[in-house]
Short mmCIF file of C-alpha atoms and ligand atoms in Angstrom, two decimals:
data_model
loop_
_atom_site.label_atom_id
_atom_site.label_comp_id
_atom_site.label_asym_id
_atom_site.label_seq_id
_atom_site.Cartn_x
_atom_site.Cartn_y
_atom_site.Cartn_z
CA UNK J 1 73.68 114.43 97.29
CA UNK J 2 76.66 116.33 97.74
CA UNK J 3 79.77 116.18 100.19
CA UNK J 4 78.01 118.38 102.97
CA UNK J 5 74.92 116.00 102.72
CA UNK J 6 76.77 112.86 103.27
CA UNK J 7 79.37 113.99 106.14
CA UNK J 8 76.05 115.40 107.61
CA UNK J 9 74.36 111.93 107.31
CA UNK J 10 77.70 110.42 108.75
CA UNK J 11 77.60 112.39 111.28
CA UNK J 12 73.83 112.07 112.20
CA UNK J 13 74.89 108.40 112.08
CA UNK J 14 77.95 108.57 114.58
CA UNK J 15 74.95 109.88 117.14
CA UNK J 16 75.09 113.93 117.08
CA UNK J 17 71.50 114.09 116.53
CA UNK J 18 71.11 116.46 119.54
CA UNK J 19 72.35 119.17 117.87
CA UNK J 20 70.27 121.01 115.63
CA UNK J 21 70.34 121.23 111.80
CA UNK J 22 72.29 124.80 111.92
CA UNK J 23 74.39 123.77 114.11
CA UNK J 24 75.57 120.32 112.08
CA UNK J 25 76.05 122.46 109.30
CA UNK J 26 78.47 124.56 111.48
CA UNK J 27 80.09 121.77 113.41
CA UNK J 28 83.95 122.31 112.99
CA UNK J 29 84.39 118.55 111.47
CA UNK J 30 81.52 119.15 108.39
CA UNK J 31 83.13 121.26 107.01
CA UNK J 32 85.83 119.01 104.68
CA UNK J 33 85.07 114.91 104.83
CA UNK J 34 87.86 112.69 103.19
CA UNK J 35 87.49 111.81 99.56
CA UNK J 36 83.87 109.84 99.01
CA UNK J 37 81.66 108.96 96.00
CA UNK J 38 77.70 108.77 97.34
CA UNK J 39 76.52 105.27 98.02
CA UNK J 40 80.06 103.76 97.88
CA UNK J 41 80.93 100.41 99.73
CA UNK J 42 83.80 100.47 101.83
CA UNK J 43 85.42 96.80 101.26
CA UNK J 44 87.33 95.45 104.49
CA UNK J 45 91.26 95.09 104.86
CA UNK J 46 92.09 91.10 104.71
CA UNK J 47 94.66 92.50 107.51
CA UNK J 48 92.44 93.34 110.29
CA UNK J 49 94.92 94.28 113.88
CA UNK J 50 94.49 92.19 116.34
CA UNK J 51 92.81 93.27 119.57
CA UNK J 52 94.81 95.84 121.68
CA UNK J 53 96.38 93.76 124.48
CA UNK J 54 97.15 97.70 126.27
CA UNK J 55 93.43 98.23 126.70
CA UNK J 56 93.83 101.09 129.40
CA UNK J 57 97.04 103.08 128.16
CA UNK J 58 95.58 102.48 124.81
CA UNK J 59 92.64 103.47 123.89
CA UNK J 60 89.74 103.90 121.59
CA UNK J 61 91.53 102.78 118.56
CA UNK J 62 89.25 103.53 115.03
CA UNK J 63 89.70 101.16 112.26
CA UNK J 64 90.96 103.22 109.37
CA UNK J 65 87.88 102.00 107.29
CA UNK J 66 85.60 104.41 109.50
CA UNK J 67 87.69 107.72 108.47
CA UNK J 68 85.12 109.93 107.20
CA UNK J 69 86.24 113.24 108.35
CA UNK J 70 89.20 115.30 108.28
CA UNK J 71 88.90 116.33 111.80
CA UNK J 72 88.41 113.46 113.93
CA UNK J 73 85.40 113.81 116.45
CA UNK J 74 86.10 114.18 119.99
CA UNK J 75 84.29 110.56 121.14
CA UNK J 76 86.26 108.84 118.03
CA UNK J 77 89.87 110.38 118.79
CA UNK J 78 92.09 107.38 120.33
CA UNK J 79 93.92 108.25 123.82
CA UNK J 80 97.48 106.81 125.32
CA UNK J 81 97.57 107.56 129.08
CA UNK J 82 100.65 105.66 131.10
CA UNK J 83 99.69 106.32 134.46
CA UNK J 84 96.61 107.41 136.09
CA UNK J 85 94.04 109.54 134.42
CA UNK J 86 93.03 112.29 136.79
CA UNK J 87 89.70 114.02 137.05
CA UNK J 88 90.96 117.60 137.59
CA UNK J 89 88.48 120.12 139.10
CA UNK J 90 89.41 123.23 137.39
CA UNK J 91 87.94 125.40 140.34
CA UNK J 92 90.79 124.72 142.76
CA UNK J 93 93.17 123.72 139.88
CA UNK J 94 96.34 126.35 138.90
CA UNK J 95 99.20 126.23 136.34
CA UNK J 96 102.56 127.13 137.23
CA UNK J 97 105.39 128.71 135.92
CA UNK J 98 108.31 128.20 138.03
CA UNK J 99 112.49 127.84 138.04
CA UNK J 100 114.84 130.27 136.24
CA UNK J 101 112.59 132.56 135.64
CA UNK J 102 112.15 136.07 136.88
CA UNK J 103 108.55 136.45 137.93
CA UNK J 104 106.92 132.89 138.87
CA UNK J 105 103.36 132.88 137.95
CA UNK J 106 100.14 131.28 138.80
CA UNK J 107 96.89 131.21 136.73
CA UNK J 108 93.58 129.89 136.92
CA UNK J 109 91.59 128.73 134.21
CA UNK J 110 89.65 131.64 134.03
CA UNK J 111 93.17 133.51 133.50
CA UNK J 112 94.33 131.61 130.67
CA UNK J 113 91.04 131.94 128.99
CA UNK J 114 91.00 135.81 129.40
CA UNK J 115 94.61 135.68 127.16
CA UNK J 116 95.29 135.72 123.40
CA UNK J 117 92.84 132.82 121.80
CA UNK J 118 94.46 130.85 118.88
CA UNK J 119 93.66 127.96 116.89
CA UNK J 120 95.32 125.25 115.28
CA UNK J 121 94.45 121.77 113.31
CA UNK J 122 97.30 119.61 114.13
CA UNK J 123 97.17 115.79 113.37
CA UNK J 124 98.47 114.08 116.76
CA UNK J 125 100.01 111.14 116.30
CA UNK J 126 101.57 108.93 119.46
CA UNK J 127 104.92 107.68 118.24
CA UNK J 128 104.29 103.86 118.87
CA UNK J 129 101.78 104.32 115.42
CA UNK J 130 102.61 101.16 113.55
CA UNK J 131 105.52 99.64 115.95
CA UNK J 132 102.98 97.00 116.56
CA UNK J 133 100.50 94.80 114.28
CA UNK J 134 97.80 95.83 116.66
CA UNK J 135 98.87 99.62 116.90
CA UNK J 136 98.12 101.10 113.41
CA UNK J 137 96.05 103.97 114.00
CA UNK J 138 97.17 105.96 116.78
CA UNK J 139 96.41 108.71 115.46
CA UNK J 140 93.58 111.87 114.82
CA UNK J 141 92.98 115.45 113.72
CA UNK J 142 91.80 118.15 115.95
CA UNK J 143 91.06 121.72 115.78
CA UNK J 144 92.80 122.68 119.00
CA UNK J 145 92.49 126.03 120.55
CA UNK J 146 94.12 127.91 123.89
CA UNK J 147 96.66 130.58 124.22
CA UNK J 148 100.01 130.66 123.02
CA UNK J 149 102.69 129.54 125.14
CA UNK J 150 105.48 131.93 124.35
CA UNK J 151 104.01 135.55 125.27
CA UNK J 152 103.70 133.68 128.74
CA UNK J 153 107.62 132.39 129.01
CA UNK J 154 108.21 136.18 128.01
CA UNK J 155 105.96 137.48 130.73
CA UNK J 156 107.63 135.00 133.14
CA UNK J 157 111.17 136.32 132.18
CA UNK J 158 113.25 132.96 131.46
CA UNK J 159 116.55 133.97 133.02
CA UNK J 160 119.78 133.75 130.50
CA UNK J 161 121.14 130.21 132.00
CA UNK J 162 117.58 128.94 131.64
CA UNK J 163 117.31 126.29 128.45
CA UNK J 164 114.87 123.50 129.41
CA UNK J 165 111.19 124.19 129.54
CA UNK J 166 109.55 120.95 131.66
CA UNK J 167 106.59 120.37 131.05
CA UNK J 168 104.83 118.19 134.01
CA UNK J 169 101.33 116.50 133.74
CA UNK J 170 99.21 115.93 136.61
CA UNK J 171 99.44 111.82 136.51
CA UNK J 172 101.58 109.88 138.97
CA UNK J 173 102.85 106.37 138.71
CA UNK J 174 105.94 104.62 140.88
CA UNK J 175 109.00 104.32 138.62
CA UNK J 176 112.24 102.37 139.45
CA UNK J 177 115.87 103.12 138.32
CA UNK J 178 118.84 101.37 139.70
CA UNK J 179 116.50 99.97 142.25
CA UNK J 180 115.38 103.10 143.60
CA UNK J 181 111.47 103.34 143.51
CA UNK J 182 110.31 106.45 143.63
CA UNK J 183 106.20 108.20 142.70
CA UNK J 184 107.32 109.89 139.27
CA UNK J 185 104.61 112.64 137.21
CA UNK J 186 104.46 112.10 133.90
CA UNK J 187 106.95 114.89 132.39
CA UNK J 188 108.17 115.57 129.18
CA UNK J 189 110.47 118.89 127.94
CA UNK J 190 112.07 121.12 125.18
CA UNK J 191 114.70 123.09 124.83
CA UNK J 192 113.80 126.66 125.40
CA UNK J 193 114.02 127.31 121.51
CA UNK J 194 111.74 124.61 120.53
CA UNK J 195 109.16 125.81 123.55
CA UNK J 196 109.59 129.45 122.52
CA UNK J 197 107.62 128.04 119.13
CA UNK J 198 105.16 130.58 118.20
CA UNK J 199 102.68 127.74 117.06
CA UNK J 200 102.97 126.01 120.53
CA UNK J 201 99.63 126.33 122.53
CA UNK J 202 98.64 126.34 126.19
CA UNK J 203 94.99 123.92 124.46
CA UNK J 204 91.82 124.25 126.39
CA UNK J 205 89.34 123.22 123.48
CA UNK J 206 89.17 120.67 121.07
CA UNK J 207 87.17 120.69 118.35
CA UNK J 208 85.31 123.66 119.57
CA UNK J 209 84.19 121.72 123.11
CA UNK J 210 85.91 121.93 126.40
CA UNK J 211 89.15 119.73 126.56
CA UNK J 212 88.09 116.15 127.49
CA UNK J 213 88.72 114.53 130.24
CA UNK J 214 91.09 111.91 128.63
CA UNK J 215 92.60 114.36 126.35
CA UNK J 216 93.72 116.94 129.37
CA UNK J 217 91.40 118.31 131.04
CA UNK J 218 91.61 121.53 131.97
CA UNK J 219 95.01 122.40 129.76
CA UNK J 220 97.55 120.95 128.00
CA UNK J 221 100.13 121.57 126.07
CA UNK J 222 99.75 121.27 121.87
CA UNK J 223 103.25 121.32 120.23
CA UNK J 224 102.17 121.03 116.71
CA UNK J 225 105.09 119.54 114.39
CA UNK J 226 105.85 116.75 117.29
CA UNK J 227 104.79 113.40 118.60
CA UNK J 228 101.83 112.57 120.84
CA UNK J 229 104.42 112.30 123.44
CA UNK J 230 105.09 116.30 123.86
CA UNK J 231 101.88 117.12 123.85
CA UNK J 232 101.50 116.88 127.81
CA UNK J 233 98.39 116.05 128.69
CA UNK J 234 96.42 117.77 132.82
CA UNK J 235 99.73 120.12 133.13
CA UNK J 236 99.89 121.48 136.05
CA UNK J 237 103.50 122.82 136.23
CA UNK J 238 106.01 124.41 133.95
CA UNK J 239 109.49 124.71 134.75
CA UNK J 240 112.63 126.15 133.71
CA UNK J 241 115.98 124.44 134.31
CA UNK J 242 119.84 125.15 133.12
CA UNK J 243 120.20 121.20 132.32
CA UNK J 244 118.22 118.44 130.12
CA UNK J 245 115.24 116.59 131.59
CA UNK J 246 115.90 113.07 131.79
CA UNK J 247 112.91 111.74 132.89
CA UNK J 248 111.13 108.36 131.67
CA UNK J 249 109.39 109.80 128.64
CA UNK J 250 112.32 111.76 127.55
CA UNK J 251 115.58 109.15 128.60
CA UNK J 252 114.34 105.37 129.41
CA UNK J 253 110.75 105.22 127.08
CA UNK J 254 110.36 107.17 124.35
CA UNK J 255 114.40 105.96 123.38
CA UNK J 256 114.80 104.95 119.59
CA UNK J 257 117.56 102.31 119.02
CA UNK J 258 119.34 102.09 115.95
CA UNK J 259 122.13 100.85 114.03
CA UNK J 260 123.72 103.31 111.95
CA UNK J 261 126.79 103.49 109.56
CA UNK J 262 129.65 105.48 110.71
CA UNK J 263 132.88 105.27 108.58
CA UNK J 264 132.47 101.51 108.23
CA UNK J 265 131.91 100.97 111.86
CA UNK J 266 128.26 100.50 112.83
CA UNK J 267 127.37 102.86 115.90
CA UNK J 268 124.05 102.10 118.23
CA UNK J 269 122.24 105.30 118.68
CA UNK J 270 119.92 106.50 121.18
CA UNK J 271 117.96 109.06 120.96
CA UNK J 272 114.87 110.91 122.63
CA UNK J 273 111.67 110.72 120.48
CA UNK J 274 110.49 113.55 119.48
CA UNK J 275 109.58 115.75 116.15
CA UNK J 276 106.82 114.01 114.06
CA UNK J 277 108.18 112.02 110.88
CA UNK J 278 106.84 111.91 107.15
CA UNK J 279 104.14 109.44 106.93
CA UNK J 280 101.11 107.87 105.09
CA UNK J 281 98.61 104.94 105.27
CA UNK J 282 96.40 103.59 102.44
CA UNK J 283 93.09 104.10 104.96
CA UNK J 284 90.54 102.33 103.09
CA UNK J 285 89.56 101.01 99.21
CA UNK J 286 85.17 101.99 98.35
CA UNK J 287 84.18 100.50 95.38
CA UNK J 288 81.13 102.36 93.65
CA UNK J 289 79.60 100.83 89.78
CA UNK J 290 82.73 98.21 90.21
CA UNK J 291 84.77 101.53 90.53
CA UNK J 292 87.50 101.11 92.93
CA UNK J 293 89.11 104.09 94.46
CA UNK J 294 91.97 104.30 97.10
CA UNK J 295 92.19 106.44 100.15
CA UNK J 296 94.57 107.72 102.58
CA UNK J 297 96.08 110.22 104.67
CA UNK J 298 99.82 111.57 104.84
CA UNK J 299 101.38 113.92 107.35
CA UNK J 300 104.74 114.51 109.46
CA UNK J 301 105.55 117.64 106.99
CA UNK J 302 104.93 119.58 104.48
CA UNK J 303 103.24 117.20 101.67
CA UNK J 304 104.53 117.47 97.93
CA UNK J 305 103.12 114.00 96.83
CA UNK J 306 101.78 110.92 97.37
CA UNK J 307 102.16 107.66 95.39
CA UNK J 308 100.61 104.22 95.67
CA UNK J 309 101.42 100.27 94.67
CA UNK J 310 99.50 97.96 94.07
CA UNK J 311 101.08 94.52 94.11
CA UNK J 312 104.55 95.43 93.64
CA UNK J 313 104.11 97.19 90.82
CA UNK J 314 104.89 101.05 89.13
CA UNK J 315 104.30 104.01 91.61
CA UNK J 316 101.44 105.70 90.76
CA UNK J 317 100.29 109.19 91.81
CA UNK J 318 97.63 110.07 93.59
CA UNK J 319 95.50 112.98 94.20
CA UNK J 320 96.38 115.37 97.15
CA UNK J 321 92.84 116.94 98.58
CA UNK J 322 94.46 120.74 99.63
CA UNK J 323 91.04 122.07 100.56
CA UNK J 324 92.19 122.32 103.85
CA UNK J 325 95.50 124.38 104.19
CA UNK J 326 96.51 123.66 107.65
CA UNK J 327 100.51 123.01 107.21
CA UNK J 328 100.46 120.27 110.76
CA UNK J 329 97.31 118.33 109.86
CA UNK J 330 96.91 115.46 107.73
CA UNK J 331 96.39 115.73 104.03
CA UNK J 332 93.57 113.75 102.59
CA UNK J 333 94.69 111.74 98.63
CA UNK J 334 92.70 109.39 96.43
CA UNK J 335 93.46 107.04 93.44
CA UNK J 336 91.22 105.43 91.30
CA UNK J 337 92.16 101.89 91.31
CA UNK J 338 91.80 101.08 87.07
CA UNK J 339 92.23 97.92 86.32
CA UNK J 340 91.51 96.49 89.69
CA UNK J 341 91.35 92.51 89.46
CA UNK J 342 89.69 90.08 91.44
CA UNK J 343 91.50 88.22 94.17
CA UNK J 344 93.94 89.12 96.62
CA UNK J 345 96.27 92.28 96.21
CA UNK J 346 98.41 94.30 98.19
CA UNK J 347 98.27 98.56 98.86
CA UNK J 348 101.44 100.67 99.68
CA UNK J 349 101.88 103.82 99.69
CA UNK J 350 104.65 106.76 100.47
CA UNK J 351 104.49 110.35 100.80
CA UNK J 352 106.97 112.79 99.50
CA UNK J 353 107.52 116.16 101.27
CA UNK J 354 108.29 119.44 99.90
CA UNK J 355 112.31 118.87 100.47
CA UNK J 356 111.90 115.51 98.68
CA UNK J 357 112.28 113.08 100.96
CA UNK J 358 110.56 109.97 100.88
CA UNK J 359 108.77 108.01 103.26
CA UNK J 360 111.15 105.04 103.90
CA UNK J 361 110.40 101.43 102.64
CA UNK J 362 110.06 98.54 104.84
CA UNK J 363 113.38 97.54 103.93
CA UNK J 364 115.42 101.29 104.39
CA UNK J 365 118.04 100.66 106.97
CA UNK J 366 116.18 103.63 109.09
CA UNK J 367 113.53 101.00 109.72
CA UNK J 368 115.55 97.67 109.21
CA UNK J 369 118.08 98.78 111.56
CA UNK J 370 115.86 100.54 114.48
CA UNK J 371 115.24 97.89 117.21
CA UNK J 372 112.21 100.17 119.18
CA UNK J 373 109.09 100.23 118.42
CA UNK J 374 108.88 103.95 118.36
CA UNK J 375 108.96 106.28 114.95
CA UNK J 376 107.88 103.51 112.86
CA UNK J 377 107.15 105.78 110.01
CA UNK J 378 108.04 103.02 107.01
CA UNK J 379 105.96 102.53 104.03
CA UNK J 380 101.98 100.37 105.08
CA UNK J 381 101.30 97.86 103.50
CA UNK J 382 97.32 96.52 103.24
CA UNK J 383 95.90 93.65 102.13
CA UNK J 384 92.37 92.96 100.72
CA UNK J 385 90.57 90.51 98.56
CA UNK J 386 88.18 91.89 95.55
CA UNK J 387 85.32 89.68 94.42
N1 MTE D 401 100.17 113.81 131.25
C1 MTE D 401 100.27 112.97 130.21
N2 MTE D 401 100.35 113.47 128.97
C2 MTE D 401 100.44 112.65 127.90
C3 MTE D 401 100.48 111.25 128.08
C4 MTE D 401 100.39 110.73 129.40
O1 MTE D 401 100.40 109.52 129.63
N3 MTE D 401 100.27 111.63 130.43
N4 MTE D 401 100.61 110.43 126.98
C5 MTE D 401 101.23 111.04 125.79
C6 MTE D 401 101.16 110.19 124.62
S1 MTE D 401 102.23 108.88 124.58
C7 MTE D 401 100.34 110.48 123.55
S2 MTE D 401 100.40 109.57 122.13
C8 MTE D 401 99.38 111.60 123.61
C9 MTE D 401 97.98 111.12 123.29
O2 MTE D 401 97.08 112.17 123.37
P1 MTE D 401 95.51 111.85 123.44
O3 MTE D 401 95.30 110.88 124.56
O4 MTE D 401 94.83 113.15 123.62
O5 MTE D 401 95.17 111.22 122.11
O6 MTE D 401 99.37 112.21 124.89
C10 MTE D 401 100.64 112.40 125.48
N5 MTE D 401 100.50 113.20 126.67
MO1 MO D 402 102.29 108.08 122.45
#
């Protein structure tokens, strides 16, 4: 059996079997599966989360045992929504493009869809990943597709004093500063050099199917390279201003706290979540014959390597899958696990990227010393018990 068999079984397992046999072998997400050995038994993490006590702005959480492929079907991909989740009919519906700009514009659906069509696999990851024991896998690969962002800005003619693009969702809560209580959108921005991005996309599709409902429907925005946060989800307005946004998401939420060094004196920072950081997780251990092998995922930038511990002890390397050369989606490694022992162990690993930073440890004062929850990109460590 090989690779395209078994993510096709997988898949006829995870309930596809609608489509037809053509078509599976076509589907976006057959096409590369994360490193497998036929007839291999996934053995569970001793670690299990607990249950998500946020059921509602979190949701549909995977366990990291289930990863199978390296795009992450549309029914399995988990969600964050903070306020409401609007059903958006996209007959009546119309983006915006308003403030310092020269020529304010309007389009349907139908208008954005007529425009340049790109594609992108981008691993979306919401910055909470990890900042709590039952929040550790927030987080999924899509191929996203819509039209690029920047031709439009260009089209609308940002005027020279305009430098914040705002990007505003269609969701409405009540927020309360200095007890003021005011309805508040959900809104997130960028400077206009970060929105200018050529990779940023105006995303319509995912994973070849119409945006989901919980994922956007009918447009959001994909800002590949950053948090979950950016990625604004049912936009409905764009707007240029001459000063920073300083909205919920951007100045009160989203806020990482940490103590840093500053010619002996320690200084609290604050700052404004946003690009993604260099990550990895040991996702799950098969055995196969009494074969163990290892297998994660690392992202946040530009992968050199990856390197796993067991137990405490030496760093060893593992093996980086680069089928897929997508530079913001997650790269697949493996390790075979020689020498594996019975009883209880413990799995960490780091990623390296191509500048050679390393993923911190537990113990780096980046992590020890940032009092959020937020950009908790430190070193995993799993637990699991061989018989
Ligand atoms: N309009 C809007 N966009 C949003 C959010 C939201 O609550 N409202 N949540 C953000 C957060 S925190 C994350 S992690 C991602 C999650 O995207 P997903 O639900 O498609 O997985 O959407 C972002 N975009
Ligand atoms: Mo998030």
């Amino acid at each position: 059996m090989d690779m395209q068999d078994i993510s096709r079984r997988d898949l006829l397992l995870q309930g596809s079997a609608t489509l037809t046999g053509l078509a599976l072998l076509h589907a976006p997400w057959v096409a590369q599966a994360f490193p497998s050995r036929p007839g291999e038994k996934v053995i569970p993490w001793l670690d299990q989360p607990p249950a998500n006590p946020s059921a509602g702005v979190v949701e549909n959480l995977q366990p990291w045992e289930d990863l199978a492929s390296w795009l992450t079907p549309n029914d399995k991909f988990f969600r964050v929504a903070h306020y409401n989740k609007p059903v958006i009919d996209d007959k009546t519906w119309i983006l915006e493009i308003t403030g310092l700009v020269q020529q304010p514009m309007r389009l349907t659906l139908a208008a954005l869809k007529a425009r340049p069509r790109h594609e992108i696999s981008f691993t979306l990851e919401c910055s909470g990943n990890h900042g709590f024991p039952w929040f550790i896998s927030g987080i999924g690969t899509a191929k996203w597709a819509g039209t690029p962002l920047a031709p439009l800005l260009q089209e609308a003619g940002v005027l020279d004093h305009g430098r914040e693009v705002i990007f505003w969702g269609s969701d409405a809560g009540e927020e309360e500063v200095r007890q003021i209580k005011m309805p508040q959108h959900f809104a997130r921005s960028m400077s206009l050099a970060d929105a200018m991005n050529p990779t940023n996309l105006l995303c319509y599709e995912m994973n070849g199917a119409a945006l989901p409902q919980p994922h956007g429907f009918p447009l959001r925005l994909i800002a590949p390279g950053w948090y979950g946060i950016a990625n604004v989800k049912w936009l409905k307005r764009i707007e240029i201003r001459d000063t920073r946004f300083m909205g919920r998401f951007m100045a009160r939420d989203y806020v990482t706290i940490r103590e840093e060094q500053h010619n002996g004196e320690t200084v609290w920072t604050e700052t404004s979540v946003g690009r993604a950081l260099l990550k990895s997780v040991p996702a799950k251990v098969t055995r196969k014959d009494g074969q163990y092998q290892i297998v994660g995922a690392a992202w946040g930038a530009p992968i050199a390597r990856v390197e796993v511990q067991v137990d405490g002890g030496p760093w060893m390397a593992a093996t980086i899958d680069r089928s897929e050369d997508a530079e913001f989606a997650w790269k697949p490694w493996s390790l075979a696990w020689a020498k594996a022992t019975p009883g209880e162990h413990a799995i960490t690993s780091r990623a390296v990227d191509t500048q050679g930073n390393v993923q911190p440890a537990m113990e780096d004062s980046r992590i020890a010393k940032k009092r959020t929850y937020w950009e908790s990109n430190g070193q995993v460590t799993r637990r699991i018990r061989l018989t």
